[in-house]
Short mmCIF file of N, CA and C in Angstrom, two decimals:
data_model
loop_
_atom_site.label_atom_id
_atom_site.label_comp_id
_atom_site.label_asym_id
_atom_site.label_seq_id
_atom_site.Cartn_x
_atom_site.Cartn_y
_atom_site.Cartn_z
N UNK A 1 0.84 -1.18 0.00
CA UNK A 1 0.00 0.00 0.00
C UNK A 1 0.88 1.24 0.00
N UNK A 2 0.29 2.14 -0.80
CA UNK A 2 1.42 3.18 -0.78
C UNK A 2 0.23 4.20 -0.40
N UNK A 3 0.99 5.27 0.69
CA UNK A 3 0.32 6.48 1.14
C UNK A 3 0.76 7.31 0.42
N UNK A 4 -0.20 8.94 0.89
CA UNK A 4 0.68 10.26 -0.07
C UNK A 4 -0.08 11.33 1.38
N UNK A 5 0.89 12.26 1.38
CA UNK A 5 0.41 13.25 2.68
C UNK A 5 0.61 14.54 2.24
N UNK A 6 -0.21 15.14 1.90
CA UNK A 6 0.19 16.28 1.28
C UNK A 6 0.90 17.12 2.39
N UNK A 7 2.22 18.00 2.13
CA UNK A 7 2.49 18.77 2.80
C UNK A 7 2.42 20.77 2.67
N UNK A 8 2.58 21.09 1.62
CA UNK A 8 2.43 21.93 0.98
C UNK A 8 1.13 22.71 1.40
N UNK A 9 1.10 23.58 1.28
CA UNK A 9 -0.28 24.33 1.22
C UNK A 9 -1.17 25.06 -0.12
N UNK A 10 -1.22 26.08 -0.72
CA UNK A 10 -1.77 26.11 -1.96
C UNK A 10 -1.26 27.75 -2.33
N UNK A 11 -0.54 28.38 -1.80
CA UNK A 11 -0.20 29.32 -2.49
C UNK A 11 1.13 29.12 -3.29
N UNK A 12 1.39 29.60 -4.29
CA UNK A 12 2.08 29.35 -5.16
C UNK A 12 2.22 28.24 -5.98
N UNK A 13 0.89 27.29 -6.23
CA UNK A 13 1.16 26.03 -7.04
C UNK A 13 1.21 26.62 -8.13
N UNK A 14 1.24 25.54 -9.19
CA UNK A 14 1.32 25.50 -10.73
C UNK A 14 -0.06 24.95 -10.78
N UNK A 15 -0.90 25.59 -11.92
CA UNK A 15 -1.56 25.41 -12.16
C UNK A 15 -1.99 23.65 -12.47
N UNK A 16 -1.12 23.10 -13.20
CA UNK A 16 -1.06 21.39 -13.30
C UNK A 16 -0.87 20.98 -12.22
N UNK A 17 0.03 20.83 -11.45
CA UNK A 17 -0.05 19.99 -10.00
C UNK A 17 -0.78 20.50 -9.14
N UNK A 18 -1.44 22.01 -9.11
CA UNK A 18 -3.11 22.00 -8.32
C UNK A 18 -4.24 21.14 -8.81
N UNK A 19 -4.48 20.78 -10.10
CA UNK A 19 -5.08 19.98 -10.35
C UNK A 19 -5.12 18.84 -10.33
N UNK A 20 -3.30 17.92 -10.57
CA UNK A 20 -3.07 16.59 -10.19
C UNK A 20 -3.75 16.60 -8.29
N UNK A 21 -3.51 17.34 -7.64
CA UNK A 21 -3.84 17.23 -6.28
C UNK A 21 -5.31 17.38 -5.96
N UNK A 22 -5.94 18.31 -6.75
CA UNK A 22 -7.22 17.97 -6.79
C UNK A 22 -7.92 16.59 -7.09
N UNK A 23 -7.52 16.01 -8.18
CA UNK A 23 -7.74 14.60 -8.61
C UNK A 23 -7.26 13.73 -8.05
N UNK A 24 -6.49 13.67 -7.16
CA UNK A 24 -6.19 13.05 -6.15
C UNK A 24 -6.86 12.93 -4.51
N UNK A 25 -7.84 13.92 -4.73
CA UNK A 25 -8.90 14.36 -3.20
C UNK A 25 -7.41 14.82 -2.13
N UNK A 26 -6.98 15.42 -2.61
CA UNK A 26 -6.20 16.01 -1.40
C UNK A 26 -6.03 17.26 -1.35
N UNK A 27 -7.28 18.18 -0.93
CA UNK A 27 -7.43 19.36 -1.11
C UNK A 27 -6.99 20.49 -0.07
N UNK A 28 -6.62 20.29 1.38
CA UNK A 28 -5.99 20.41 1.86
C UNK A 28 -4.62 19.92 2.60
N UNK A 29 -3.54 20.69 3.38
CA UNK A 29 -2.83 20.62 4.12
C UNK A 29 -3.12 19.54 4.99
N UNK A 30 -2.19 18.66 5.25
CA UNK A 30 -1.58 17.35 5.87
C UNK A 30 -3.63 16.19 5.62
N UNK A 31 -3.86 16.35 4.48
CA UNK A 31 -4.54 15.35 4.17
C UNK A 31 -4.04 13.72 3.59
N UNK A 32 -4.44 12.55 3.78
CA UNK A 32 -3.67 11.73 3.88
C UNK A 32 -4.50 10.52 2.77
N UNK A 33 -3.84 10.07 1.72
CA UNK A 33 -4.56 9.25 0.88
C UNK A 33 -3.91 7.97 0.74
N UNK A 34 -4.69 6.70 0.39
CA UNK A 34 -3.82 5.41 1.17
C UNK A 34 -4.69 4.68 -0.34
N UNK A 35 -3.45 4.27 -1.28
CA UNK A 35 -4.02 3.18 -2.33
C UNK A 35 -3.09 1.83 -1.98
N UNK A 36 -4.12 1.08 -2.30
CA UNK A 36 -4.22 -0.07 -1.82
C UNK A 36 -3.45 -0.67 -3.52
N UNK A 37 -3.66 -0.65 -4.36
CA UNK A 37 -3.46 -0.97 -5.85
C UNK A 37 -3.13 0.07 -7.04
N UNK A 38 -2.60 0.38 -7.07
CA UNK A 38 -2.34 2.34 -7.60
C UNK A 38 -2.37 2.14 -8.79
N UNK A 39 -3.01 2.75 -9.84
CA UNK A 39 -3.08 1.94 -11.12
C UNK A 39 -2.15 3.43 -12.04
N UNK A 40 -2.00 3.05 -13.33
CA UNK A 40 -0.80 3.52 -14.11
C UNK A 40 -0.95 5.31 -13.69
N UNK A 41 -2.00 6.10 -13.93
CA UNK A 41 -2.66 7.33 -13.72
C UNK A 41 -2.11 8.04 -12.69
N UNK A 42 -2.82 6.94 -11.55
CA UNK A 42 -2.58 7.70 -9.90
C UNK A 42 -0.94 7.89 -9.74
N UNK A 43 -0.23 6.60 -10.24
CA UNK A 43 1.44 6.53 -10.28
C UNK A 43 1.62 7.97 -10.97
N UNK A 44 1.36 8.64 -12.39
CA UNK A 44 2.07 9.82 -12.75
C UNK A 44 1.37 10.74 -12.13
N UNK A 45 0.28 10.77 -11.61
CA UNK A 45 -0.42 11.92 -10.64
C UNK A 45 0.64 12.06 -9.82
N UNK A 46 1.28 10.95 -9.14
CA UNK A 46 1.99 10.98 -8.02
C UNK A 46 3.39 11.64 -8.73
N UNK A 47 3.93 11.12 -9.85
CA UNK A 47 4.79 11.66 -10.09
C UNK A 47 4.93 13.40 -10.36
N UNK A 48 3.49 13.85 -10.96
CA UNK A 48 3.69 15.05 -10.75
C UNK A 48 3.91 15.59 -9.68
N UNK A 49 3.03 15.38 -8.64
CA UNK A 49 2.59 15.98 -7.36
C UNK A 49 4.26 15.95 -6.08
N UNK A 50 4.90 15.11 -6.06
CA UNK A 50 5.94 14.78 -5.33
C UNK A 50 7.29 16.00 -4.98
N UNK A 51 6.92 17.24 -5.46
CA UNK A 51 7.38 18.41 -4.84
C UNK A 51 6.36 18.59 -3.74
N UNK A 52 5.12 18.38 -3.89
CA UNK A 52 4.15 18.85 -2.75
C UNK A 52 4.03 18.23 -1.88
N UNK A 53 4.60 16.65 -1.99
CA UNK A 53 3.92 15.78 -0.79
C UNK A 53 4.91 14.79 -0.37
N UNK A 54 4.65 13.84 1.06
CA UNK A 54 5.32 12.95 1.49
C UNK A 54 4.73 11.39 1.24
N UNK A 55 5.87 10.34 0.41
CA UNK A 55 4.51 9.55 -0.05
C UNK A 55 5.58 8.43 0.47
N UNK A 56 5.06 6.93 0.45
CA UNK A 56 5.96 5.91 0.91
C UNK A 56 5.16 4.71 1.50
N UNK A 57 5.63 3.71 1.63
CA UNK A 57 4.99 2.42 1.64
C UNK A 57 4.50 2.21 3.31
N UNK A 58 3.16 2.59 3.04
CA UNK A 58 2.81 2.03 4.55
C UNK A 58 2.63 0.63 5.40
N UNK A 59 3.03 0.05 6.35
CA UNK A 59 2.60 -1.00 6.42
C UNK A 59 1.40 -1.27 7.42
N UNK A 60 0.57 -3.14 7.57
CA UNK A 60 -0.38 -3.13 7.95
C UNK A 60 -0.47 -2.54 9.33
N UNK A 61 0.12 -2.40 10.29
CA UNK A 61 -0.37 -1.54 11.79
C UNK A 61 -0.67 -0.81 11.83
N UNK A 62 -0.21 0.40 10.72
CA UNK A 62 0.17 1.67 10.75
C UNK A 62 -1.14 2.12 10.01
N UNK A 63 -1.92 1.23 8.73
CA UNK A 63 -3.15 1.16 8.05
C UNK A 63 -3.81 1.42 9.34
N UNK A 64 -4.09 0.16 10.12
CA UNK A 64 -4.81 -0.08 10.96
C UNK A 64 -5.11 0.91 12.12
N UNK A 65 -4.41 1.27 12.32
CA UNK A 65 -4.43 2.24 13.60
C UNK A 65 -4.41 3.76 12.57
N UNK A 66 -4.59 3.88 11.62
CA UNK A 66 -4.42 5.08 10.75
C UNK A 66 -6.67 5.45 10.89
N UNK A 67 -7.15 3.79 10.08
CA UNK A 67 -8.04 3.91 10.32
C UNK A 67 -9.12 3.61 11.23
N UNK A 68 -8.61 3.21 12.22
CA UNK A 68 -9.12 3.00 13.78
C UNK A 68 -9.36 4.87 14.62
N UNK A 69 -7.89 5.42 14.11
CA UNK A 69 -8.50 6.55 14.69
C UNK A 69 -8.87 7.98 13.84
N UNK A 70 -8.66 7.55 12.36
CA UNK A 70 -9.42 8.48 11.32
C UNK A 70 -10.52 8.23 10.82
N UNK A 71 -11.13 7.15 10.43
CA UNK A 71 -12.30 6.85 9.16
C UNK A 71 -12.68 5.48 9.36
N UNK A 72 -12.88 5.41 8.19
CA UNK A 72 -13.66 3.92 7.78
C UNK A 72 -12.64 3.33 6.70
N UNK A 73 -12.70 2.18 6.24
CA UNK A 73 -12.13 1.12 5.44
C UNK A 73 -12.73 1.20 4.02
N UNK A 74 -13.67 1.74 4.05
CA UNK A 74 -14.13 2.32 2.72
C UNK A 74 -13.72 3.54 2.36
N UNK A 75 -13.09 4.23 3.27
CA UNK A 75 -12.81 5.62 2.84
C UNK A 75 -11.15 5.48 2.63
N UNK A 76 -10.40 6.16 2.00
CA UNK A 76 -9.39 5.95 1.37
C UNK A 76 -8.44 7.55 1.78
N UNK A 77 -9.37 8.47 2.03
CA UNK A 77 -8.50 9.78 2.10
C UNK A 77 -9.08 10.28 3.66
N UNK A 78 -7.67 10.93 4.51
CA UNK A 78 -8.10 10.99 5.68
C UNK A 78 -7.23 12.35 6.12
N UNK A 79 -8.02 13.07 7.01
CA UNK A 79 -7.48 14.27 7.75
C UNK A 79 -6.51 13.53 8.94
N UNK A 80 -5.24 14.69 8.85
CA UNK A 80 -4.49 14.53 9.93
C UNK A 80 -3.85 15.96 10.70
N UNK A 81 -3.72 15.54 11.83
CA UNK A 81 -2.72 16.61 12.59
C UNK A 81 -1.71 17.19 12.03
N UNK A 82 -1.15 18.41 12.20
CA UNK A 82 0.53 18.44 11.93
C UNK A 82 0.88 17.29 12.82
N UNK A 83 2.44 17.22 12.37
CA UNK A 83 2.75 16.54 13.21
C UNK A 83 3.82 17.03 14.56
N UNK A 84 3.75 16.08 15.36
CA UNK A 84 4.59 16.67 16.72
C UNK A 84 5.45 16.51 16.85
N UNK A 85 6.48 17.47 17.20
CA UNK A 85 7.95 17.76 16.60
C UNK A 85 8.18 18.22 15.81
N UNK A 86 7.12 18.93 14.86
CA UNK A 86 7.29 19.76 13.72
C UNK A 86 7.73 18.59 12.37
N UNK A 87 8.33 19.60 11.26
CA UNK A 87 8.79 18.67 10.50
C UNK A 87 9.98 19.35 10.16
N UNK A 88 11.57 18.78 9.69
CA UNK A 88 12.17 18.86 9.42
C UNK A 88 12.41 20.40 8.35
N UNK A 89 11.84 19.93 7.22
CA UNK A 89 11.87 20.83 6.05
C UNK A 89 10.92 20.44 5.05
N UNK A 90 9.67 21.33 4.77
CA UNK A 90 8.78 21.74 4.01
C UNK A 90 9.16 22.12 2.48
N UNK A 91 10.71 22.18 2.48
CA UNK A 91 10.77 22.28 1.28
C UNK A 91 12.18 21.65 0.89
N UNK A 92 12.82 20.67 1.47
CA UNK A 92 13.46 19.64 0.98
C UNK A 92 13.19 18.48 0.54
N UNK A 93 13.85 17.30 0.02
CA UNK A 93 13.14 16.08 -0.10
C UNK A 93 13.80 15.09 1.09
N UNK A 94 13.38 14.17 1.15
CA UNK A 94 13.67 13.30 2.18
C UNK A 94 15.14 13.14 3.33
N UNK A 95 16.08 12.68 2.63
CA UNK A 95 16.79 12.95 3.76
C UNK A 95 16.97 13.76 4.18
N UNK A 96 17.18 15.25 3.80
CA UNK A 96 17.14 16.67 4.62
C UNK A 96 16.12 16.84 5.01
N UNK A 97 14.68 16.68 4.52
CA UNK A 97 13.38 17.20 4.82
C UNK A 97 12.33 16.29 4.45
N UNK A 98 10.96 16.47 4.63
CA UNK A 98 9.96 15.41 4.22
C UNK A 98 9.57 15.03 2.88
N UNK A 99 9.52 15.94 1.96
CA UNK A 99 8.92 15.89 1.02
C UNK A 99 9.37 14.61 -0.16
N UNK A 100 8.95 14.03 -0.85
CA UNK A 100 9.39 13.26 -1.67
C UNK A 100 8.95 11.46 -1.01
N UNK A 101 9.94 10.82 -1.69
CA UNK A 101 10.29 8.92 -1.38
C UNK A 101 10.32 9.11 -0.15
N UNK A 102 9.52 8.75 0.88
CA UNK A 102 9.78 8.63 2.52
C UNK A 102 10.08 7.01 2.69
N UNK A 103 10.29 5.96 1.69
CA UNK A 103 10.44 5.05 1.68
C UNK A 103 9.64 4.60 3.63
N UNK A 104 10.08 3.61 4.27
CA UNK A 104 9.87 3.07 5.28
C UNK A 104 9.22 4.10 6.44
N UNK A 105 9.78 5.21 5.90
CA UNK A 105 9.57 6.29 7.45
C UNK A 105 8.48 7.33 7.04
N UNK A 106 7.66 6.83 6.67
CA UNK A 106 6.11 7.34 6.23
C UNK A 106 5.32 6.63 7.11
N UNK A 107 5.93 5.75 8.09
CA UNK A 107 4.95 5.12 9.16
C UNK A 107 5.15 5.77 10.39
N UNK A 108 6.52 6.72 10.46
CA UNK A 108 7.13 7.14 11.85
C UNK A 108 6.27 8.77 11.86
N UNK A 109 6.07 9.18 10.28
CA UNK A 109 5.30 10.94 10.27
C UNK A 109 3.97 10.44 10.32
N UNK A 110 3.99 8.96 10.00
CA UNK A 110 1.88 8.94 10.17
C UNK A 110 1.73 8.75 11.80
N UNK A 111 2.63 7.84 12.64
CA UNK A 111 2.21 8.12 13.91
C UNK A 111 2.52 8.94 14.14
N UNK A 112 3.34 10.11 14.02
CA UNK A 112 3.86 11.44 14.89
C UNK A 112 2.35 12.51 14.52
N UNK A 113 1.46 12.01 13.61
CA UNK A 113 0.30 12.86 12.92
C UNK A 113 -1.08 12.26 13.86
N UNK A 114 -1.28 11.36 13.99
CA UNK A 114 -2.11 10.48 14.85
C UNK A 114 -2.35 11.07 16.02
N UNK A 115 -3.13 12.04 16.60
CA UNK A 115 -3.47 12.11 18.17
C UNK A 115 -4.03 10.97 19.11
#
């Protein structure tokens, strides 16, 4: 399963990746979308969008307790907290800052987002 968390907010997009993010239901700040099967589309959505957001392979606990204390199992896109401790950098990519491949540690910013 791969997540995507938007980090970004909406001033200064590009007109195309406001819309890849729209089509993606992630219309605000630290909203959180979880595909289960990502089909060819959502993959270059994602590829556009990946200056704006933190995306990376979630695993099952982290599902589970994602939607235990956000939503339902039918629902796929979910509001979250900032997270606590802040975040690194809003406008780096991963190892300096969040944005981009969070590979494995997209489970450590979804619990730090989790109240």
């Amino acid at each position: 399963m791969i997540t995507i968390i938007r980090i970004a907010g909406r001033v200064g997009i590009n007109k195309g990746v406001a819309e890849a993010l729209n089509r993606l239901n992630l219309k605000r700040k630290y909203s959180c979308l979880v595909f289960t099967n990502p089909t060819k589309q959502e993959l270059g959505m994602l590829e556009k969008v990946k200056d704006m957001v933190a995306y990376g392979e979630i695993n099952k606990e982290t599902y589970d307790e994602l939607v235990k204390k956000r939503g339902s199992k039918m629902k796929n896109v979910f509001r979250l907290h900032p997270p606590r401790g802040g975040i690194k950098s809003s406008k780096m990519h991963f190892p300096q800052g969040v944005l981009g491949n969070n590979h494995e540690h997209i489970n450590k910013l979804i619990g730090r987002m989790l109240w």
